[in-house]
Amino acid sequence: MSQSHALSDDQVAGELKKMTAFIHQEALEKAKEIHIKADEEFAIEKSKLVRQETDSIDGTYTKKFKQASMSQQITRSTVANKTRLKVLSARQELLDDLFEQARGRLSEVAKDKKRYQTILKGLILEGAYALNENKIAVRARKEDYDVVRKAIKEVETEYKDSIGKPVTIELDEKNPQPKDSAGGVSIVGGNGRIDINNTLEERLRLLESDALPVVRTILFGKNENRRFYD
């Protein structure tokens, strides 16, 4: 037969004290776990926020750096283009001035009669070859008639020697060149339908157009950026 023993008050108090101590210990350990977990989660979240902010700062810096680089490139290109345009403008002004001076000196060509006669001969002969006709006419300034007649005789002789057939060249005194002309001649053929303008003004204009690239190269050197030439 079993026999039950009742716990004394001291025993009950001791058991309660043990249970209280156990619960307290469990609570402390649980609180420690919660604290450790909270610290870990805080560290993770902190690291995440720091990484996000770092990425944001890096992205902003990269964007601003690209913007600054682009702005610098645009500025450099703008300055280079403006400088290039200024250089080209200055060069063109120099060339324009060069040919303007040449135009101003055209009237001096006719002063040296011997040299002028040689020039007229070449201009008339060029027109005669181009027309290739038996009879042509030459128009000149009235003041040049004497020297033009001498040039015509030389042309007729040289043309026959060169081509093997004669050419008759008539001085058209009914239609002289304007008084303000610097000199030169017009060679007329095709029964008056073809007029080759070989005045000094026209030859300088052609020279300005055709020889300008050569003159530009002589004055300023070869353009390294140019890939094609006429």
PDB file of C-alpha atoms in Angstrom:
ATOM      1  CA  MET A   1       0.000   0.000   0.000  1.00  0.00           C
ATOM      2  CA  SER A   2       1.421   3.273  -1.101  1.00  0.00           C
ATOM      3  CA  GLN A   3       1.961   6.020   1.259  1.00  0.00           C
ATOM      4  CA  SER A   4       1.782   9.675   0.266  1.00  0.00           C
ATOM      5  CA  HIS A   5       3.955  12.234   1.874  1.00  0.00           C
ATOM      6  CA  ALA A   6       2.784  15.792   2.027  1.00  0.00           C
ATOM      7  CA  LEU A   7       5.389  18.508   1.229  1.00  0.00           C
ATOM      8  CA  SER A   8       6.229  20.786   3.993  1.00  0.00           C
ATOM      9  CA  ASP A   9       6.054  24.528   3.595  1.00  0.00           C
ATOM     10  CA  ASP A  10       9.814  24.760   3.281  1.00  0.00           C
ATOM     11  CA  GLN A  11       9.830  22.150   0.539  1.00  0.00           C
ATOM     12  CA  VAL A  12       7.103  23.970  -1.374  1.00  0.00           C
ATOM     13  CA  ALA A  13       8.993  27.226  -1.024  1.00  0.00           C
ATOM     14  CA  GLY A  14      12.155  25.533  -2.281  1.00  0.00           C
ATOM     15  CA  GLU A  15      10.373  24.065  -5.331  1.00  0.00           C
ATOM     16  CA  LEU A  16       8.855  27.451  -6.161  1.00  0.00           C
ATOM     17  CA  LYS A  17      12.262  29.042  -5.847  1.00  0.00           C
ATOM     18  CA  LYS A  18      13.742  26.470  -8.246  1.00  0.00           C
ATOM     19  CA  MET A  19      10.916  27.016 -10.750  1.00  0.00           C
ATOM     20  CA  THR A  20      11.287  30.785 -10.469  1.00  0.00           C
ATOM     21  CA  ALA A  21      15.045  30.524 -11.012  1.00  0.00           C
ATOM     22  CA  PHE A  22      14.490  28.284 -14.057  1.00  0.00           C
ATOM     23  CA  ILE A  23      11.904  30.636 -15.565  1.00  0.00           C
ATOM     24  CA  HIS A  24      14.192  33.599 -14.914  1.00  0.00           C
ATOM     25  CA  GLN A  25      17.103  31.828 -16.588  1.00  0.00           C
ATOM     26  CA  GLU A  26      14.962  30.881 -19.581  1.00  0.00           C
ATOM     27  CA  ALA A  27      13.782  34.487 -19.846  1.00  0.00           C
ATOM     28  CA  LEU A  28      17.359  35.771 -19.773  1.00  0.00           C
ATOM     29  CA  GLU A  29      18.476  33.329 -22.463  1.00  0.00           C
ATOM     30  CA  LYS A  30      15.433  34.174 -24.591  1.00  0.00           C
ATOM     31  CA  ALA A  31      16.084  37.886 -24.184  1.00  0.00           C
ATOM     32  CA  LYS A  32      19.721  37.332 -25.148  1.00  0.00           C
ATOM     33  CA  GLU A  33      18.685  35.432 -28.297  1.00  0.00           C
ATOM     34  CA  ILE A  34      16.242  38.193 -29.244  1.00  0.00           C
ATOM     35  CA  HIS A  35      18.919  40.826 -28.656  1.00  0.00           C
ATOM     36  CA  ILE A  36      21.484  38.907 -30.733  1.00  0.00           C
ATOM     37  CA  LYS A  37      18.969  38.380 -33.552  1.00  0.00           C
ATOM     38  CA  ALA A  38      17.969  42.035 -33.443  1.00  0.00           C
ATOM     39  CA  ASP A  39      21.631  43.050 -33.669  1.00  0.00           C
ATOM     40  CA  GLU A  40      22.152  40.735 -36.630  1.00  0.00           C
ATOM     41  CA  GLU A  41      19.058  42.057 -38.426  1.00  0.00           C
ATOM     42  CA  PHE A  42      20.138  45.631 -37.666  1.00  0.00           C
ATOM     43  CA  ALA A  43      23.632  44.954 -39.052  1.00  0.00           C
ATOM     44  CA  ILE A  44      22.152  43.378 -42.194  1.00  0.00           C
ATOM     45  CA  GLU A  45      19.732  46.245 -42.697  1.00  0.00           C
ATOM     46  CA  LYS A  46      22.464  48.763 -41.980  1.00  0.00           C
ATOM     47  CA  SER A  47      24.770  47.082 -44.505  1.00  0.00           C
ATOM     48  CA  LYS A  48      21.947  47.026 -47.032  1.00  0.00           C
ATOM     49  CA  LEU A  49      21.219  50.738 -46.543  1.00  0.00           C
ATOM     50  CA  VAL A  50      24.910  51.597 -46.724  1.00  0.00           C
ATOM     51  CA  ARG A  51      25.262  49.590 -49.932  1.00  0.00           C
ATOM     52  CA  GLN A  52      22.191  51.254 -51.431  1.00  0.00           C
ATOM     53  CA  GLU A  53      23.471  54.711 -50.528  1.00  0.00           C
ATOM     54  CA  THR A  54      26.920  53.839 -51.868  1.00  0.00           C
ATOM     55  CA  ASP A  55      25.425  52.593 -55.125  1.00  0.00           C
ATOM     56  CA  SER A  56      23.281  55.724 -55.304  1.00  0.00           C
ATOM     57  CA  ILE A  57      26.315  57.958 -54.724  1.00  0.00           C
ATOM     58  CA  ASP A  58      28.358  55.983 -57.275  1.00  0.00           C
ATOM     59  CA  GLY A  59      25.525  56.226 -59.785  1.00  0.00           C
ATOM     60  CA  THR A  60      25.148  59.954 -59.214  1.00  0.00           C
ATOM     61  CA  TYR A  61      28.908  60.472 -59.517  1.00  0.00           C
ATOM     62  CA  THR A  62      29.075  58.369 -62.695  1.00  0.00           C
ATOM     63  CA  LYS A  63      26.164  60.297 -64.203  1.00  0.00           C
ATOM     64  CA  LYS A  64      27.667  63.658 -63.282  1.00  0.00           C
ATOM     65  CA  PHE A  65      31.085  62.526 -64.537  1.00  0.00           C
ATOM     66  CA  LYS A  66      29.569  61.513 -67.877  1.00  0.00           C
ATOM     67  CA  GLN A  67      27.665  64.806 -68.049  1.00  0.00           C
ATOM     68  CA  ALA A  68      30.831  66.744 -67.234  1.00  0.00           C
ATOM     69  CA  SER A  69      32.814  64.761 -69.823  1.00  0.00           C
ATOM     70  CA  MET A  70      30.136  65.333 -72.452  1.00  0.00           C
ATOM     71  CA  SER A  71      29.984  69.030 -71.603  1.00  0.00           C
ATOM     72  CA  GLN A  72      33.772  69.234 -71.834  1.00  0.00           C
ATOM     73  CA  GLN A  73      33.764  67.501 -75.217  1.00  0.00           C
ATOM     74  CA  ILE A  74      31.049  69.837 -76.510  1.00  0.00           C
ATOM     75  CA  THR A  75      32.947  72.873 -75.235  1.00  0.00           C
ATOM     76  CA  ARG A  76      36.216  71.628 -76.747  1.00  0.00           C
ATOM     77  CA  SER A  77      34.482  70.920 -80.063  1.00  0.00           C
ATOM     78  CA  THR A  78      32.773  74.325 -80.053  1.00  0.00           C
ATOM     79  CA  VAL A  79      36.028  76.139 -79.329  1.00  0.00           C
ATOM     80  CA  ALA A  80      37.845  74.107 -82.011  1.00  0.00           C
ATOM     81  CA  ASN A  81      35.144  74.873 -84.589  1.00  0.00           C
ATOM     82  CA  LYS A  82      35.129  78.578 -83.747  1.00  0.00           C
ATOM     83  CA  THR A  83      38.911  78.673 -83.976  1.00  0.00           C
ATOM     84  CA  ARG A  84      38.839  76.809 -87.290  1.00  0.00           C
ATOM     85  CA  LEU A  85      36.211  79.200 -88.681  1.00  0.00           C
ATOM     86  CA  LYS A  86      38.277  82.195 -87.580  1.00  0.00           C
ATOM     87  CA  VAL A  87      41.364  80.750 -89.259  1.00  0.00           C
ATOM     88  CA  LEU A  88      39.437  79.980 -92.452  1.00  0.00           C
ATOM     89  CA  SER A  89      37.886  83.451 -92.414  1.00  0.00           C
ATOM     90  CA  ALA A  90      41.288  85.093 -91.967  1.00  0.00           C
ATOM     91  CA  ARG A  91      42.742  82.977 -94.786  1.00  0.00           C
ATOM     92  CA  GLN A  92      39.851  83.835 -97.089  1.00  0.00           C
ATOM     93  CA  GLU A  93      40.252  87.534 -96.308  1.00  0.00           C
ATOM     94  CA  LEU A  94      43.931  87.267 -97.189  1.00  0.00           C
ATOM     95  CA  LEU A  95      43.155  85.512-100.474  1.00  0.00           C
ATOM     96  CA  ASP A  96      40.420  88.010-101.323  1.00  0.00           C
ATOM     97  CA  ASP A  97      42.809  90.849-100.617  1.00  0.00           C
ATOM     98  CA  LEU A  98      45.481  89.159-102.746  1.00  0.00           C
ATOM     99  CA  PHE A  99      43.209  88.907-105.786  1.00  0.00           C
ATOM    100  CA  GLU A 100      41.804  92.380-105.169  1.00  0.00           C
ATOM    101  CA  GLN A 101      45.331  93.741-105.354  1.00  0.00           C
ATOM    102  CA  ALA A 102      45.830  91.785-108.569  1.00  0.00           C
ATOM    103  CA  ARG A 103      42.670  93.329-110.038  1.00  0.00           C
ATOM    104  CA  GLY A 104      43.944  96.761-109.086  1.00  0.00           C
ATOM    105  CA  ARG A 105      47.176  96.122-110.977  1.00  0.00           C
ATOM    106  CA  LEU A 106      45.599  94.749-114.172  1.00  0.00           C
ATOM    107  CA  SER A 107      45.691  98.179-115.808  1.00  0.00           C
ATOM    108  CA  GLU A 108      49.483  98.180-115.435  1.00  0.00           C
ATOM    109  CA  VAL A 109      49.821  95.145-117.737  1.00  0.00           C
ATOM    110  CA  ALA A 110      49.186  97.195-120.891  1.00  0.00           C
ATOM    111  CA  LYS A 111      51.847  99.756-120.013  1.00  0.00           C
ATOM    112  CA  ASP A 112      54.691  97.474-121.074  1.00  0.00           C
ATOM    113  CA  LYS A 113      53.825  97.306-124.792  1.00  0.00           C
ATOM    114  CA  LYS A 114      56.274  94.550-125.713  1.00  0.00           C
ATOM    115  CA  ARG A 115      55.158  92.288-122.908  1.00  0.00           C
ATOM    116  CA  TYR A 116      51.509  93.193-123.513  1.00  0.00           C
ATOM    117  CA  GLN A 117      51.838  92.252-127.205  1.00  0.00           C
ATOM    118  CA  THR A 118      53.119  88.827-126.199  1.00  0.00           C
ATOM    119  CA  ILE A 119      50.171  88.401-123.834  1.00  0.00           C
ATOM    120  CA  LEU A 120      47.695  89.445-126.535  1.00  0.00           C
ATOM    121  CA  LYS A 121      49.267  87.032-128.982  1.00  0.00           C
ATOM    122  CA  GLY A 122      48.790  84.164-126.545  1.00  0.00           C
ATOM    123  CA  LEU A 123      45.156  85.121-125.826  1.00  0.00           C
ATOM    124  CA  ILE A 124      44.269  85.438-129.538  1.00  0.00           C
ATOM    125  CA  LEU A 125      46.102  82.233-130.459  1.00  0.00           C
ATOM    126  CA  GLU A 126      44.282  80.331-127.733  1.00  0.00           C
ATOM    127  CA  GLY A 127      40.942  81.522-129.123  1.00  0.00           C
ATOM    128  CA  ALA A 128      41.936  80.658-132.680  1.00  0.00           C
ATOM    129  CA  TYR A 129      42.828  77.104-131.677  1.00  0.00           C
ATOM    130  CA  ALA A 130      39.556  76.751-129.780  1.00  0.00           C
ATOM    131  CA  LEU A 131      37.387  78.006-132.684  1.00  0.00           C
ATOM    132  CA  ASN A 132      39.372  76.230-135.435  1.00  0.00           C
ATOM    133  CA  GLU A 133      37.779  78.379-138.153  1.00  0.00           C
ATOM    134  CA  ASN A 134      39.178  79.976-141.314  1.00  0.00           C
ATOM    135  CA  LYS A 135      38.036  83.445-140.345  1.00  0.00           C
ATOM    136  CA  ILE A 136      37.588  84.959-136.917  1.00  0.00           C
ATOM    137  CA  ALA A 137      37.289  88.436-135.404  1.00  0.00           C
ATOM    138  CA  VAL A 138      38.993  90.080-132.445  1.00  0.00           C
ATOM    139  CA  ARG A 139      37.531  92.806-130.239  1.00  0.00           C
ATOM    140  CA  ALA A 140      39.815  95.030-128.177  1.00  0.00           C
ATOM    141  CA  ARG A 141      40.013  98.458-126.573  1.00  0.00           C
ATOM    142  CA  LYS A 142      40.496 101.311-129.036  1.00  0.00           C
ATOM    143  CA  GLU A 143      43.714 102.321-127.318  1.00  0.00           C
ATOM    144  CA  ASP A 144      45.088  98.802-127.920  1.00  0.00           C
ATOM    145  CA  TYR A 145      44.360  98.640-131.664  1.00  0.00           C
ATOM    146  CA  ASP A 146      47.972  99.184-132.768  1.00  0.00           C
ATOM    147  CA  VAL A 147      49.474  96.526-130.508  1.00  0.00           C
ATOM    148  CA  VAL A 148      46.585  94.157-131.257  1.00  0.00           C
ATOM    149  CA  ARG A 149      47.227  94.419-135.026  1.00  0.00           C
ATOM    150  CA  LYS A 150      50.867  93.454-134.438  1.00  0.00           C
ATOM    151  CA  ALA A 151      49.784  90.513-132.284  1.00  0.00           C
ATOM    152  CA  ILE A 152      47.296  89.398-134.974  1.00  0.00           C
ATOM    153  CA  LYS A 153      50.026  89.192-137.614  1.00  0.00           C
ATOM    154  CA  GLU A 154      52.136  87.011-135.315  1.00  0.00           C
ATOM    155  CA  VAL A 155      49.151  84.781-134.559  1.00  0.00           C
ATOM    156  CA  GLU A 156      48.283  84.266-138.242  1.00  0.00           C
ATOM    157  CA  THR A 157      51.859  83.199-138.975  1.00  0.00           C
ATOM    158  CA  GLU A 158      52.185  80.870-135.967  1.00  0.00           C
ATOM    159  CA  TYR A 159      48.715  79.371-136.458  1.00  0.00           C
ATOM    160  CA  LYS A 160      49.510  78.438-140.082  1.00  0.00           C
ATOM    161  CA  ASP A 161      52.864  76.954-139.088  1.00  0.00           C
ATOM    162  CA  SER A 162      51.251  74.948-136.306  1.00  0.00           C
ATOM    163  CA  ILE A 163      47.974  73.805-137.891  1.00  0.00           C
ATOM    164  CA  GLY A 164      49.013  73.740-141.512  1.00  0.00           C
ATOM    165  CA  LYS A 165      46.190  75.938-142.733  1.00  0.00           C
ATOM    166  CA  PRO A 166      45.736  79.710-142.746  1.00  0.00           C
ATOM    167  CA  VAL A 167      43.402  81.755-140.585  1.00  0.00           C
ATOM    168  CA  THR A 168      42.193  85.268-141.293  1.00  0.00           C
ATOM    169  CA  ILE A 169      41.848  87.412-138.192  1.00  0.00           C
ATOM    170  CA  GLU A 170      39.924  90.656-138.427  1.00  0.00           C
ATOM    171  CA  LEU A 171      40.001  93.447-135.846  1.00  0.00           C
ATOM    172  CA  ASP A 172      36.353  94.315-135.122  1.00  0.00           C
ATOM    173  CA  GLU A 173      36.563  98.079-134.716  1.00  0.00           C
ATOM    174  CA  LYS A 174      32.775  98.447-134.713  1.00  0.00           C
ATOM    175  CA  ASN A 175      32.486  96.681-131.360  1.00  0.00           C
ATOM    176  CA  PRO A 176      35.394  97.770-129.177  1.00  0.00           C
ATOM    177  CA  GLN A 177      35.907  96.632-125.608  1.00  0.00           C
ATOM    178  CA  PRO A 178      34.655  99.079-122.917  1.00  0.00           C
ATOM    179  CA  LYS A 179      36.969 101.964-122.028  1.00  0.00           C
ATOM    180  CA  ASP A 180      37.099 100.887-118.389  1.00  0.00           C
ATOM    181  CA  SER A 181      38.376  97.431-119.369  1.00  0.00           C
ATOM    182  CA  ALA A 182      41.882  96.614-118.173  1.00  0.00           C
ATOM    183  CA  GLY A 183      42.762  95.061-121.519  1.00  0.00           C
ATOM    184  CA  GLY A 184      42.814  91.729-123.280  1.00  0.00           C
ATOM    185  CA  VAL A 185      40.571  90.650-126.141  1.00  0.00           C
ATOM    186  CA  SER A 186      37.451  88.750-127.130  1.00  0.00           C
ATOM    187  CA  ILE A 187      37.712  86.268-129.984  1.00  0.00           C
ATOM    188  CA  VAL A 188      34.515  85.899-132.021  1.00  0.00           C
ATOM    189  CA  GLY A 189      33.631  83.041-134.369  1.00  0.00           C
ATOM    190  CA  GLY A 190      30.682  81.078-135.653  1.00  0.00           C
ATOM    191  CA  ASN A 191      29.419  84.113-137.577  1.00  0.00           C
ATOM    192  CA  GLY A 192      29.228  86.091-134.380  1.00  0.00           C
ATOM    193  CA  ARG A 193      27.490  83.381-132.313  1.00  0.00           C
ATOM    194  CA  ILE A 194      30.580  82.308-130.357  1.00  0.00           C
ATOM    195  CA  ASP A 195      32.416  84.832-128.191  1.00  0.00           C
ATOM    196  CA  ILE A 196      35.470  83.699-126.223  1.00  0.00           C
ATOM    197  CA  ASN A 197      36.078  86.186-123.437  1.00  0.00           C
ATOM    198  CA  ASN A 198      39.836  86.505-123.036  1.00  0.00           C
ATOM    199  CA  THR A 199      39.890  89.903-121.376  1.00  0.00           C
ATOM    200  CA  LEU A 200      42.309  90.368-118.513  1.00  0.00           C
ATOM    201  CA  GLU A 201      39.441  90.660-116.028  1.00  0.00           C
ATOM    202  CA  GLU A 202      37.960  87.351-117.159  1.00  0.00           C
ATOM    203  CA  ARG A 203      41.306  85.560-117.089  1.00  0.00           C
ATOM    204  CA  LEU A 204      41.915  86.771-113.536  1.00  0.00           C
ATOM    205  CA  ARG A 205      38.446  85.579-112.530  1.00  0.00           C
ATOM    206  CA  LEU A 206      39.180  82.152-113.995  1.00  0.00           C
ATOM    207  CA  LEU A 207      42.544  82.128-112.274  1.00  0.00           C
ATOM    208  CA  GLU A 208      40.904  83.003-108.977  1.00  0.00           C
ATOM    209  CA  SER A 209      38.502  80.095-109.377  1.00  0.00           C
ATOM    210  CA  ASP A 210      40.823  77.465-110.858  1.00  0.00           C
ATOM    211  CA  ALA A 211      44.104  78.275-109.150  1.00  0.00           C
ATOM    212  CA  LEU A 212      42.689  79.099-105.733  1.00  0.00           C
ATOM    213  CA  PRO A 213      43.381  75.611-104.271  1.00  0.00           C
ATOM    214  CA  VAL A 214      46.983  75.793-105.485  1.00  0.00           C
ATOM    215  CA  VAL A 215      47.440  79.324-104.150  1.00  0.00           C
ATOM    216  CA  ARG A 216      45.918  78.262-100.827  1.00  0.00           C
ATOM    217  CA  THR A 217      48.342  75.323-100.595  1.00  0.00           C
ATOM    218  CA  ILE A 218      51.324  77.542-101.435  1.00  0.00           C
ATOM    219  CA  LEU A 219      50.352  80.102 -98.796  1.00  0.00           C
ATOM    220  CA  PHE A 220      49.059  77.876 -96.008  1.00  0.00           C
ATOM    221  CA  GLY A 221      50.362  74.386 -96.748  1.00  0.00           C
ATOM    222  CA  LYS A 222      48.544  71.159 -97.507  1.00  0.00           C
ATOM    223  CA  ASN A 223      45.288  70.496 -95.656  1.00  0.00           C
ATOM    224  CA  GLU A 224      45.865  67.168 -93.887  1.00  0.00           C
ATOM    225  CA  ASN A 225      42.112  66.722 -93.260  1.00  0.00           C
ATOM    226  CA  ARG A 226      41.219  66.915 -96.943  1.00  0.00           C
ATOM    227  CA  ARG A 227      40.756  63.479 -98.524  1.00  0.00           C
ATOM    228  CA  PHE A 228      39.585  64.345-102.020  1.00  0.00           C
ATOM    229  CA  TYR A 229      40.955  66.770-104.589  1.00  0.00           C
ATOM    230  CA  ASP A 230      39.508  67.995-107.880  1.00  0.00           C
TER     231      ASP A 230
END
